Amino acid sequence: MIKKIIPILLLAFAFNGCKLQSISYSFSGVSLQNGEKTFSVDYFSNKTAFAPNLGADFTEALKSYLRSRTNLTELTDNDGDIRFEGQITGFAQTPVDITADEIAAKNRLTITIRVKYTNTKDESGKSDFDTSFSHYEDYGINENYESIEPDLIKKITEKIIEDIYNKALTNW
């Protein structure tokens, strides 16, 4: 009987000195630890000469993404606990996939957006950033650019928004 009790007591004493850290999980992946309750997205101005509605469309898409993926309340006037602001700084079409005849088989649309993220509840400022995010989509030279441009822009901005969300609100 004593032989059975001794290993149990040894294990009990060994685990008594160990403390497990608290770990919290979220199904949305959001990692907010400073009591953040609100967010705001300032208008993203378009500093390029292309896609005149891109600033407004991007701003609304980012707001919608945050509303659907977080429990944060949206505020206006850039007054949220977490704040997003910035501008579209790049919109470029370049030839890619050059053939032996020095003709482009594809073109690439690249969009770059500078984002300043501020978490007013994080007094250390470690979570804040001012970063440019960029993505692209390729399309064939035989495709009608005017007809596919809205879809290309949507795909690119969705990727950029996902990158912004991951950098700002998840610990990935």
PDB file of C-alpha atoms in Angstrom:
ATOM      1  CA  MET A   1       0.000   0.000   0.000  1.00  0.00           C
ATOM      2  CA  ILE A   2       2.802   2.422   0.899  1.00  0.00           C
ATOM      3  CA  LYS A   3       4.528   1.596  -2.395  1.00  0.00           C
ATOM      4  CA  LYS A   4       1.425   2.843  -4.242  1.00  0.00           C
ATOM      5  CA  ILE A   5       1.058   6.041  -2.189  1.00  0.00           C
ATOM      6  CA  ILE A   6       4.684   7.216  -2.421  1.00  0.00           C
ATOM      7  CA  PRO A   7       4.688   7.761  -6.233  1.00  0.00           C
ATOM      8  CA  ILE A   8       1.381   9.610  -5.991  1.00  0.00           C
ATOM      9  CA  LEU A   9       2.713  11.873  -3.232  1.00  0.00           C
ATOM     10  CA  LEU A  10       5.898  12.549  -5.204  1.00  0.00           C
ATOM     11  CA  LEU A  11       3.862  13.572  -8.236  1.00  0.00           C
ATOM     12  CA  ALA A  12       1.642  15.785  -6.094  1.00  0.00           C
ATOM     13  CA  PHE A  13       4.669  17.597  -4.621  1.00  0.00           C
ATOM     14  CA  ALA A  14       6.286  17.946  -8.044  1.00  0.00           C
ATOM     15  CA  PHE A  15       3.193  19.541  -9.588  1.00  0.00           C
ATOM     16  CA  ASN A  16       2.521  21.691  -6.544  1.00  0.00           C
ATOM     17  CA  GLY A  17       5.503  23.910  -7.420  1.00  0.00           C
ATOM     18  CA  CYS A  18       4.472  24.289 -11.064  1.00  0.00           C
ATOM     19  CA  LYS A  19       2.166  27.071 -12.098  1.00  0.00           C
ATOM     20  CA  LEU A  20       0.570  27.042 -15.485  1.00  0.00           C
ATOM     21  CA  GLN A  21       0.179  30.358 -17.245  1.00  0.00           C
ATOM     22  CA  SER A  22      -3.253  31.501 -18.192  1.00  0.00           C
ATOM     23  CA  ILE A  23      -3.991  30.965 -21.858  1.00  0.00           C
ATOM     24  CA  SER A  24      -6.989  32.418 -23.590  1.00  0.00           C
ATOM     25  CA  TYR A  25      -8.373  31.313 -26.920  1.00  0.00           C
ATOM     26  CA  SER A  26     -10.779  32.978 -29.267  1.00  0.00           C
ATOM     27  CA  PHE A  27     -12.644  31.430 -32.170  1.00  0.00           C
ATOM     28  CA  SER A  28     -12.212  34.648 -34.147  1.00  0.00           C
ATOM     29  CA  GLY A  29      -8.456  34.699 -33.566  1.00  0.00           C
ATOM     30  CA  VAL A  30      -8.620  38.221 -32.134  1.00  0.00           C
ATOM     31  CA  SER A  31      -6.067  38.821 -29.415  1.00  0.00           C
ATOM     32  CA  LEU A  32      -6.993  41.950 -27.471  1.00  0.00           C
ATOM     33  CA  GLN A  33      -5.696  42.080 -23.927  1.00  0.00           C
ATOM     34  CA  ASN A  34      -6.049  45.679 -22.788  1.00  0.00           C
ATOM     35  CA  GLY A  35      -9.814  46.068 -22.550  1.00  0.00           C
ATOM     36  CA  GLU A  36     -10.337  47.312 -26.098  1.00  0.00           C
ATOM     37  CA  LYS A  37     -14.020  47.742 -26.864  1.00  0.00           C
ATOM     38  CA  THR A  38     -14.137  50.030 -29.906  1.00  0.00           C
ATOM     39  CA  PHE A  39     -12.489  50.552 -33.276  1.00  0.00           C
ATOM     40  CA  SER A  40     -12.382  53.324 -35.831  1.00  0.00           C
ATOM     41  CA  VAL A  41     -11.277  53.478 -39.439  1.00  0.00           C
ATOM     42  CA  ASP A  42     -10.350  56.869 -40.809  1.00  0.00           C
ATOM     43  CA  TYR A  43     -10.863  57.538 -44.519  1.00  0.00           C
ATOM     44  CA  PHE A  44      -8.055  56.061 -46.650  1.00  0.00           C
ATOM     45  CA  SER A  45      -7.257  58.710 -49.236  1.00  0.00           C
ATOM     46  CA  ASN A  46      -6.123  57.629 -52.685  1.00  0.00           C
ATOM     47  CA  LYS A  47      -2.784  59.274 -53.507  1.00  0.00           C
ATOM     48  CA  THR A  48      -2.660  57.654 -56.944  1.00  0.00           C
ATOM     49  CA  ALA A  49      -4.166  58.892 -60.179  1.00  0.00           C
ATOM     50  CA  PHE A  50      -6.034  55.621 -60.704  1.00  0.00           C
ATOM     51  CA  ALA A  51      -9.254  54.008 -59.440  1.00  0.00           C
ATOM     52  CA  PRO A  52     -10.921  57.148 -58.061  1.00  0.00           C
ATOM     53  CA  ASN A  53     -13.309  55.215 -55.767  1.00  0.00           C
ATOM     54  CA  LEU A  54     -10.603  52.998 -54.284  1.00  0.00           C
ATOM     55  CA  GLY A  55     -10.178  55.084 -51.108  1.00  0.00           C
ATOM     56  CA  ALA A  56     -13.859  54.966 -50.185  1.00  0.00           C
ATOM     57  CA  ASP A  57     -14.240  51.332 -51.241  1.00  0.00           C
ATOM     58  CA  PHE A  58     -11.191  50.229 -49.234  1.00  0.00           C
ATOM     59  CA  THR A  59     -12.282  52.178 -46.147  1.00  0.00           C
ATOM     60  CA  GLU A  60     -15.738  50.577 -46.198  1.00  0.00           C
ATOM     61  CA  ALA A  61     -14.329  47.090 -46.869  1.00  0.00           C
ATOM     62  CA  LEU A  62     -11.970  47.368 -43.876  1.00  0.00           C
ATOM     63  CA  LYS A  63     -14.813  48.536 -41.610  1.00  0.00           C
ATOM     64  CA  SER A  64     -17.041  45.700 -42.792  1.00  0.00           C
ATOM     65  CA  TYR A  65     -14.272  43.144 -42.240  1.00  0.00           C
ATOM     66  CA  LEU A  66     -13.688  44.366 -38.671  1.00  0.00           C
ATOM     67  CA  ARG A  67     -17.421  44.409 -37.881  1.00  0.00           C
ATOM     68  CA  SER A  68     -17.814  40.832 -39.089  1.00  0.00           C
ATOM     69  CA  ARG A  69     -14.710  39.420 -37.376  1.00  0.00           C
ATOM     70  CA  THR A  70     -14.704  41.192 -34.007  1.00  0.00           C
ATOM     71  CA  ASN A  71     -17.092  42.108 -31.209  1.00  0.00           C
ATOM     72  CA  LEU A  72     -15.751  45.650 -31.187  1.00  0.00           C
ATOM     73  CA  THR A  73     -18.103  48.602 -31.578  1.00  0.00           C
ATOM     74  CA  GLU A  74     -17.385  50.949 -34.470  1.00  0.00           C
ATOM     75  CA  LEU A  75     -16.821  54.616 -33.693  1.00  0.00           C
ATOM     76  CA  THR A  76     -16.345  57.520 -36.063  1.00  0.00           C
ATOM     77  CA  ASP A  77     -13.932  60.472 -36.005  1.00  0.00           C
ATOM     78  CA  ASN A  78     -10.929  58.145 -35.486  1.00  0.00           C
ATOM     79  CA  ASP A  79     -11.839  57.902 -31.793  1.00  0.00           C
ATOM     80  CA  GLY A  80     -11.792  54.107 -31.234  1.00  0.00           C
ATOM     81  CA  ASP A  81      -9.658  52.192 -28.770  1.00  0.00           C
ATOM     82  CA  ILE A  82      -7.951  50.749 -31.829  1.00  0.00           C
ATOM     83  CA  ARG A  83      -7.523  53.028 -34.828  1.00  0.00           C
ATOM     84  CA  PHE A  84      -6.744  52.479 -38.473  1.00  0.00           C
ATOM     85  CA  GLU A  85      -5.737  55.261 -40.843  1.00  0.00           C
ATOM     86  CA  GLY A  86      -3.650  55.563 -43.970  1.00  0.00           C
ATOM     87  CA  GLN A  87      -3.651  56.006 -47.708  1.00  0.00           C
ATOM     88  CA  ILE A  88      -3.430  54.183 -51.006  1.00  0.00           C
ATOM     89  CA  THR A  89       0.122  54.883 -52.130  1.00  0.00           C
ATOM     90  CA  GLY A  90       0.538  52.606 -55.114  1.00  0.00           C
ATOM     91  CA  PHE A  91      -1.495  51.387 -58.055  1.00  0.00           C
ATOM     92  CA  ALA A  92       0.677  49.947 -60.813  1.00  0.00           C
ATOM     93  CA  GLN A  93       0.314  47.766 -63.866  1.00  0.00           C
ATOM     94  CA  THR A  94       3.473  46.031 -65.025  1.00  0.00           C
ATOM     95  CA  PRO A  95       4.209  43.416 -67.664  1.00  0.00           C
ATOM     96  CA  VAL A  96       5.214  39.973 -66.368  1.00  0.00           C
ATOM     97  CA  ASP A  97       5.902  36.578 -67.870  1.00  0.00           C
ATOM     98  CA  ILE A  98       7.910  37.920 -70.822  1.00  0.00           C
ATOM     99  CA  THR A  99       8.086  35.501 -73.784  1.00  0.00           C
ATOM    100  CA  ALA A 100      11.069  34.792 -76.052  1.00  0.00           C
ATOM    101  CA  ASP A 101       9.763  37.466 -78.438  1.00  0.00           C
ATOM    102  CA  GLU A 102      10.039  40.010 -75.587  1.00  0.00           C
ATOM    103  CA  ILE A 103       6.270  40.303 -75.375  1.00  0.00           C
ATOM    104  CA  ALA A 104       4.457  40.152 -72.075  1.00  0.00           C
ATOM    105  CA  ALA A 105       2.158  37.159 -71.768  1.00  0.00           C
ATOM    106  CA  LYS A 106       0.597  38.614 -68.627  1.00  0.00           C
ATOM    107  CA  ASN A 107       0.239  41.876 -66.793  1.00  0.00           C
ATOM    108  CA  ARG A 108       0.250  42.444 -63.052  1.00  0.00           C
ATOM    109  CA  LEU A 109      -1.861  44.894 -61.089  1.00  0.00           C
ATOM    110  CA  THR A 110      -0.230  45.801 -57.763  1.00  0.00           C
ATOM    111  CA  ILE A 111      -1.851  47.904 -55.055  1.00  0.00           C
ATOM    112  CA  THR A 112       0.046  49.291 -52.054  1.00  0.00           C
ATOM    113  CA  ILE A 113      -1.654  50.723 -48.981  1.00  0.00           C
ATOM    114  CA  ARG A 114       0.091  52.412 -46.072  1.00  0.00           C
ATOM    115  CA  VAL A 115      -1.629  51.722 -42.748  1.00  0.00           C
ATOM    116  CA  LYS A 116      -1.069  53.356 -39.393  1.00  0.00           C
ATOM    117  CA  TYR A 117      -2.491  51.252 -36.558  1.00  0.00           C
ATOM    118  CA  THR A 118      -2.760  52.636 -33.034  1.00  0.00           C
ATOM    119  CA  ASN A 119      -3.988  50.800 -29.958  1.00  0.00           C
ATOM    120  CA  THR A 120      -4.745  53.515 -27.384  1.00  0.00           C
ATOM    121  CA  LYS A 121      -5.187  50.915 -24.637  1.00  0.00           C
ATOM    122  CA  ASP A 122      -1.661  49.515 -25.080  1.00  0.00           C
ATOM    123  CA  GLU A 123       0.395  52.009 -23.105  1.00  0.00           C
ATOM    124  CA  SER A 124       3.660  50.374 -24.180  1.00  0.00           C
ATOM    125  CA  GLY A 125       2.920  51.148 -27.838  1.00  0.00           C
ATOM    126  CA  LYS A 126       4.391  47.799 -28.863  1.00  0.00           C
ATOM    127  CA  SER A 127       1.334  46.803 -30.869  1.00  0.00           C
ATOM    128  CA  ASP A 128       1.250  50.045 -32.907  1.00  0.00           C
ATOM    129  CA  PHE A 129       2.617  50.062 -36.446  1.00  0.00           C
ATOM    130  CA  ASP A 130       2.938  52.178 -39.560  1.00  0.00           C
ATOM    131  CA  THR A 131       3.423  49.717 -42.423  1.00  0.00           C
ATOM    132  CA  SER A 132       2.783  49.415 -46.132  1.00  0.00           C
ATOM    133  CA  PHE A 133       0.878  46.379 -47.351  1.00  0.00           C
ATOM    134  CA  SER A 134       0.981  45.295 -50.967  1.00  0.00           C
ATOM    135  CA  HIS A 135      -0.567  42.536 -53.076  1.00  0.00           C
ATOM    136  CA  TYR A 136      -1.036  41.834 -56.744  1.00  0.00           C
ATOM    137  CA  GLU A 137      -3.104  39.887 -59.239  1.00  0.00           C
ATOM    138  CA  ASP A 138      -1.991  38.780 -62.688  1.00  0.00           C
ATOM    139  CA  TYR A 139      -4.191  38.886 -65.771  1.00  0.00           C
ATOM    140  CA  GLY A 140      -3.730  37.872 -69.382  1.00  0.00           C
ATOM    141  CA  ILE A 141      -2.845  40.406 -72.052  1.00  0.00           C
ATOM    142  CA  ASN A 142      -5.858  39.334 -74.084  1.00  0.00           C
ATOM    143  CA  GLU A 143      -8.287  40.135 -71.273  1.00  0.00           C
ATOM    144  CA  ASN A 144     -10.261  43.369 -71.360  1.00  0.00           C
ATOM    145  CA  TYR A 145      -8.730  45.284 -68.445  1.00  0.00           C
ATOM    146  CA  GLU A 146     -11.673  47.662 -67.978  1.00  0.00           C
ATOM    147  CA  SER A 147     -14.056  44.753 -67.495  1.00  0.00           C
ATOM    148  CA  ILE A 148     -11.853  42.815 -65.045  1.00  0.00           C
ATOM    149  CA  GLU A 149     -10.420  45.762 -63.082  1.00  0.00           C
ATOM    150  CA  PRO A 150     -13.157  45.801 -60.377  1.00  0.00           C
ATOM    151  CA  ASP A 151     -12.661  42.085 -59.670  1.00  0.00           C
ATOM    152  CA  LEU A 152      -8.864  42.443 -59.595  1.00  0.00           C
ATOM    153  CA  ILE A 153      -9.100  45.366 -57.169  1.00  0.00           C
ATOM    154  CA  LYS A 154     -11.523  43.450 -54.937  1.00  0.00           C
ATOM    155  CA  LYS A 155      -9.251  40.390 -54.756  1.00  0.00           C
ATOM    156  CA  ILE A 156      -6.174  42.485 -53.996  1.00  0.00           C
ATOM    157  CA  THR A 157      -7.847  44.598 -51.314  1.00  0.00           C
ATOM    158  CA  GLU A 158      -9.284  41.490 -49.632  1.00  0.00           C
ATOM    159  CA  LYS A 159      -5.746  40.088 -49.303  1.00  0.00           C
ATOM    160  CA  ILE A 160      -4.426  43.387 -47.969  1.00  0.00           C
ATOM    161  CA  ILE A 161      -7.249  43.673 -45.429  1.00  0.00           C
ATOM    162  CA  GLU A 162      -6.574  40.153 -44.211  1.00  0.00           C
ATOM    163  CA  ASP A 163      -2.882  41.018 -43.748  1.00  0.00           C
ATOM    164  CA  ILE A 164      -3.784  44.190 -41.837  1.00  0.00           C
ATOM    165  CA  TYR A 165      -6.201  42.279 -39.605  1.00  0.00           C
ATOM    166  CA  ASN A 166      -3.635  39.565 -38.876  1.00  0.00           C
ATOM    167  CA  LYS A 167      -0.871  42.060 -38.049  1.00  0.00           C
ATOM    168  CA  ALA A 168      -3.101  44.229 -35.864  1.00  0.00           C
ATOM    169  CA  LEU A 169      -5.384  41.817 -34.094  1.00  0.00           C
ATOM    170  CA  THR A 170      -3.956  38.291 -34.021  1.00  0.00           C
ATOM    171  CA  ASN A 171      -0.833  36.735 -32.604  1.00  0.00           C
ATOM    172  CA  TRP A 172       0.107  34.832 -35.725  1.00  0.00           C
TER     173      TRP A 172
END
